Amino acid sequence: MQFSMHLRAGFAVAAASLTFLPVAEARSDGAAQNAGSGEASLVAAVNDVRAAHGLQAVRVDPALVAVARAYSATMIRRDVFTHGAFAARLVRSGARGPAFGENLAWGTGPLAGTSAVMRGWLASPGHRANLLRPGWNRVGIGTKAGTFLGRAGATVVTADFAGS
């Protein structure tokens, strides 16, 4: 069976005037609220990488988790792999910035696992920059499994970052 992994990175700064929407409070302990084990594992891996580079951990923001999960489900449902207008999507969701970043990945089999996703993101300059941005202090990761781009058993991952 052939496995594939595809990555996309994006970054945008939302205007400060767009960040007045209310946002759910992030948990101070950084735990992933109601996250699946794959999502929690990815959050832990993101924080491990950040710690290894002397950066503060990002904490889970429920508003970012909700939008990340919804977007992974949208990509599966529409059979597309694109960021679209992700900063606008995040602001509409109630996330607060003022800056946002997004990493996407998808894979099947072992290439859908935490280690493979993190290796792929770290090998890509855009993804690496998102992971290691010093100003990020919040994250939401959402995964969705299903048939994607003709591959059964695929997992789509959306990681949304916020901060300065």
mmCIF file of C-alpha atoms in Angstrom:
data_model
loop_
_atom_site.group_PDB
_atom_site.id
_atom_site.type_symbol
_atom_site.label_atom_id
_atom_site.label_comp_id
_atom_site.label_asym_id
_atom_site.label_seq_id
_atom_site.Cartn_x
_atom_site.Cartn_y
_atom_site.Cartn_z
ATOM 1 C CA MET A 1 0.000 0.000 0.000
ATOM 2 C CA GLN A 2 1.371 3.379 -0.919
ATOM 3 C CA PHE A 3 1.270 6.149 1.687
ATOM 4 C CA SER A 4 1.254 9.855 1.092
ATOM 5 C CA MET A 5 1.618 12.962 3.175
ATOM 6 C CA HIS A 6 0.883 16.451 2.027
ATOM 7 C CA LEU A 7 1.614 19.635 3.894
ATOM 8 C CA ARG A 8 0.544 23.238 3.620
ATOM 9 C CA ALA A 9 1.554 26.225 5.730
ATOM 10 C CA GLY A 10 0.100 29.658 5.936
ATOM 11 C CA PHE A 11 0.485 32.815 7.916
ATOM 12 C CA ALA A 12 -1.476 36.014 8.044
ATOM 13 C CA VAL A 13 -1.867 38.944 10.362
ATOM 14 C CA ALA A 14 -5.419 40.016 11.056
ATOM 15 C CA ALA A 15 -6.020 43.689 11.602
ATOM 16 C CA ALA A 16 -6.301 44.557 15.279
ATOM 17 C CA SER A 17 -9.717 46.059 14.626
ATOM 18 C CA LEU A 18 -11.011 42.609 13.702
ATOM 19 C CA THR A 19 -10.099 41.009 17.033
ATOM 20 C CA PHE A 20 -12.892 42.428 19.173
ATOM 21 C CA LEU A 21 -15.048 39.307 18.983
ATOM 22 C CA PRO A 22 -15.562 37.382 22.239
ATOM 23 C CA VAL A 23 -13.472 34.250 22.676
ATOM 24 C CA ALA A 24 -13.756 31.206 24.880
ATOM 25 C CA GLU A 25 -11.176 31.056 27.636
ATOM 26 C CA ALA A 26 -8.172 28.836 27.090
ATOM 27 C CA ARG A 27 -7.366 26.375 29.852
ATOM 28 C CA SER A 28 -4.374 27.515 31.850
ATOM 29 C CA ASP A 29 -2.967 24.001 32.195
ATOM 30 C CA GLY A 30 -2.567 23.609 28.428
ATOM 31 C CA ALA A 31 -4.636 20.423 28.348
ATOM 32 C CA ALA A 32 -6.624 19.707 25.240
ATOM 33 C CA GLN A 33 -10.294 19.971 26.151
ATOM 34 C CA ASN A 34 -12.267 17.080 24.691
ATOM 35 C CA ALA A 35 -9.469 16.437 22.213
ATOM 36 C CA GLY A 36 -8.968 13.065 20.651
ATOM 37 C CA SER A 37 -5.750 11.282 21.543
ATOM 38 C CA GLY A 38 -4.220 12.213 18.172
ATOM 39 C CA GLU A 39 -4.984 15.880 18.752
ATOM 40 C CA ALA A 40 -3.576 15.797 22.294
ATOM 41 C CA SER A 41 -0.484 13.990 21.009
ATOM 42 C CA LEU A 42 0.068 16.667 18.373
ATOM 43 C CA VAL A 43 -0.286 19.464 20.952
ATOM 44 C CA ALA A 44 2.293 17.720 23.145
ATOM 45 C CA ALA A 45 4.632 17.290 20.168
ATOM 46 C CA VAL A 46 4.277 20.969 19.204
ATOM 47 C CA ASN A 47 5.194 21.955 22.753
ATOM 48 C CA ASP A 48 8.119 19.513 22.838
ATOM 49 C CA VAL A 49 9.537 21.090 19.679
ATOM 50 C CA ARG A 50 8.997 24.588 21.038
ATOM 51 C CA ALA A 51 10.697 23.684 24.352
ATOM 52 C CA ALA A 52 13.652 22.185 22.485
ATOM 53 C CA HIS A 53 14.097 25.591 20.829
ATOM 54 C CA GLY A 54 13.741 27.599 24.044
ATOM 55 C CA LEU A 55 10.219 28.811 23.294
ATOM 56 C CA GLN A 56 7.199 28.994 25.579
ATOM 57 C CA ALA A 57 4.589 26.284 25.318
ATOM 58 C CA VAL A 58 1.345 27.078 23.546
ATOM 59 C CA ARG A 59 -1.831 26.389 25.459
ATOM 60 C CA VAL A 60 -4.956 24.904 23.985
ATOM 61 C CA ASP A 61 -7.576 27.493 23.080
ATOM 62 C CA PRO A 62 -11.074 25.972 22.785
ATOM 63 C CA ALA A 63 -12.086 28.506 20.103
ATOM 64 C CA LEU A 64 -9.096 27.480 17.977
ATOM 65 C CA VAL A 65 -9.817 23.779 18.577
ATOM 66 C CA ALA A 66 -13.397 24.208 17.397
ATOM 67 C CA VAL A 67 -12.427 26.013 14.197
ATOM 68 C CA ALA A 68 -9.565 23.565 13.469
ATOM 69 C CA ARG A 69 -11.857 20.558 13.879
ATOM 70 C CA ALA A 70 -14.530 22.140 11.737
ATOM 71 C CA TYR A 71 -12.046 22.990 8.999
ATOM 72 C CA SER A 72 -10.545 19.485 8.901
ATOM 73 C CA ALA A 73 -14.095 18.134 8.534
ATOM 74 C CA THR A 74 -14.826 20.678 5.789
ATOM 75 C CA MET A 75 -11.746 19.624 3.814
ATOM 76 C CA ILE A 76 -12.735 15.947 4.082
ATOM 77 C CA ARG A 77 -16.340 16.699 3.088
ATOM 78 C CA ARG A 78 -15.359 18.924 0.143
ATOM 79 C CA ASP A 79 -12.352 16.798 -0.842
ATOM 80 C CA VAL A 80 -10.073 19.854 -0.997
ATOM 81 C CA PHE A 81 -6.756 20.709 0.629
ATOM 82 C CA THR A 82 -6.315 24.450 0.940
ATOM 83 C CA HIS A 83 -6.084 27.150 3.583
ATOM 84 C CA GLY A 84 -8.629 29.409 1.963
ATOM 85 C CA ALA A 85 -9.078 32.662 3.873
ATOM 86 C CA PHE A 86 -7.921 31.139 7.144
ATOM 87 C CA ALA A 87 -7.319 34.384 9.071
ATOM 88 C CA ALA A 88 -10.860 35.534 8.284
ATOM 89 C CA ARG A 89 -12.190 32.080 9.230
ATOM 90 C CA LEU A 90 -10.386 32.264 12.576
ATOM 91 C CA VAL A 91 -11.592 35.774 13.362
ATOM 92 C CA ARG A 92 -15.192 34.823 12.443
ATOM 93 C CA SER A 93 -14.929 31.883 14.843
ATOM 94 C CA GLY A 94 -14.226 34.153 17.786
ATOM 95 C CA ALA A 95 -10.509 33.498 17.975
ATOM 96 C CA ARG A 96 -8.395 36.423 19.060
ATOM 97 C CA GLY A 97 -5.008 37.300 17.579
ATOM 98 C CA PRO A 98 -3.768 39.708 16.625
ATOM 99 C CA ALA A 99 -1.806 37.275 14.419
ATOM 100 C CA PHE A 100 -2.757 33.818 13.193
ATOM 101 C CA GLY A 101 -0.909 30.946 11.535
ATOM 102 C CA GLU A 102 -2.047 27.634 10.174
ATOM 103 C CA ASN A 103 -0.397 24.327 9.348
ATOM 104 C CA LEU A 104 -2.229 21.630 7.425
ATOM 105 C CA ALA A 105 -1.309 18.018 6.812
ATOM 106 C CA TRP A 106 -2.918 14.841 5.655
ATOM 107 C CA GLY A 107 -1.768 11.289 5.354
ATOM 108 C CA THR A 108 -2.744 7.649 5.464
ATOM 109 C CA GLY A 109 -1.393 4.852 7.597
ATOM 110 C CA PRO A 110 1.783 5.726 9.505
ATOM 111 C CA LEU A 111 2.067 9.023 7.633
ATOM 112 C CA ALA A 112 -1.036 10.259 9.461
ATOM 113 C CA GLY A 113 0.604 9.782 12.873
ATOM 114 C CA THR A 114 2.020 12.465 15.134
ATOM 115 C CA SER A 115 5.680 11.655 14.416
ATOM 116 C CA ALA A 116 5.232 11.781 10.650
ATOM 117 C CA VAL A 117 3.203 14.996 10.748
ATOM 118 C CA MET A 118 5.787 16.683 12.976
ATOM 119 C CA ARG A 119 8.709 15.475 10.824
ATOM 120 C CA GLY A 120 6.969 16.843 7.745
ATOM 121 C CA TRP A 121 6.225 20.185 9.358
ATOM 122 C CA LEU A 122 9.782 20.557 10.661
ATOM 123 C CA ALA A 123 11.227 19.731 7.228
ATOM 124 C CA SER A 124 9.156 22.484 5.583
ATOM 125 C CA PRO A 125 10.389 26.076 6.070
ATOM 126 C CA GLY A 126 6.867 27.539 6.255
ATOM 127 C CA HIS A 127 5.578 24.947 8.717
ATOM 128 C CA ARG A 128 8.729 25.168 10.799
ATOM 129 C CA ALA A 129 8.360 28.959 10.990
ATOM 130 C CA ASN A 130 4.789 28.541 12.255
ATOM 131 C CA LEU A 131 5.815 25.969 14.864
ATOM 132 C CA LEU A 132 8.696 28.124 16.116
ATOM 133 C CA ARG A 133 7.137 31.584 16.038
ATOM 134 C CA PRO A 134 7.982 33.108 19.455
ATOM 135 C CA GLY A 135 4.744 35.130 19.656
ATOM 136 C CA TRP A 136 2.366 32.181 19.514
ATOM 137 C CA ASN A 137 0.785 31.443 22.869
ATOM 138 C CA ARG A 138 -2.335 29.495 21.850
ATOM 139 C CA VAL A 139 -3.102 26.584 19.556
ATOM 140 C CA GLY A 140 -6.049 24.526 18.391
ATOM 141 C CA ILE A 141 -5.570 21.251 16.574
ATOM 142 C CA GLY A 142 -8.356 19.372 14.861
ATOM 143 C CA THR A 143 -8.197 16.061 13.017
ATOM 144 C CA LYS A 144 -10.754 14.267 10.903
ATOM 145 C CA ALA A 145 -10.495 10.782 9.423
ATOM 146 C CA GLY A 146 -12.255 9.558 6.302
ATOM 147 C CA THR A 147 -11.843 9.100 2.587
ATOM 148 C CA PHE A 148 -9.851 12.022 1.239
ATOM 149 C CA LEU A 149 -8.714 12.660 -2.327
ATOM 150 C CA GLY A 150 -9.546 9.062 -3.172
ATOM 151 C CA ARG A 151 -7.656 7.557 -0.210
ATOM 152 C CA ALA A 152 -9.660 5.586 2.350
ATOM 153 C CA GLY A 153 -8.473 5.862 5.943
ATOM 154 C CA ALA A 154 -6.890 9.286 5.505
ATOM 155 C CA THR A 155 -6.527 11.767 8.352
ATOM 156 C CA VAL A 156 -6.620 15.518 7.747
ATOM 157 C CA VAL A 157 -4.939 17.759 10.340
ATOM 158 C CA THR A 158 -5.477 21.483 10.909
ATOM 159 C CA ALA A 159 -3.290 23.317 13.445
ATOM 160 C CA ASP A 160 -4.311 26.927 14.087
ATOM 161 C CA PHE A 161 -1.967 29.198 16.044
ATOM 162 C CA ALA A 162 -2.672 32.596 17.588
ATOM 163 C CA GLY A 163 -0.740 35.267 19.438
ATOM 164 C CA SER A 164 1.484 38.112 18.450
#
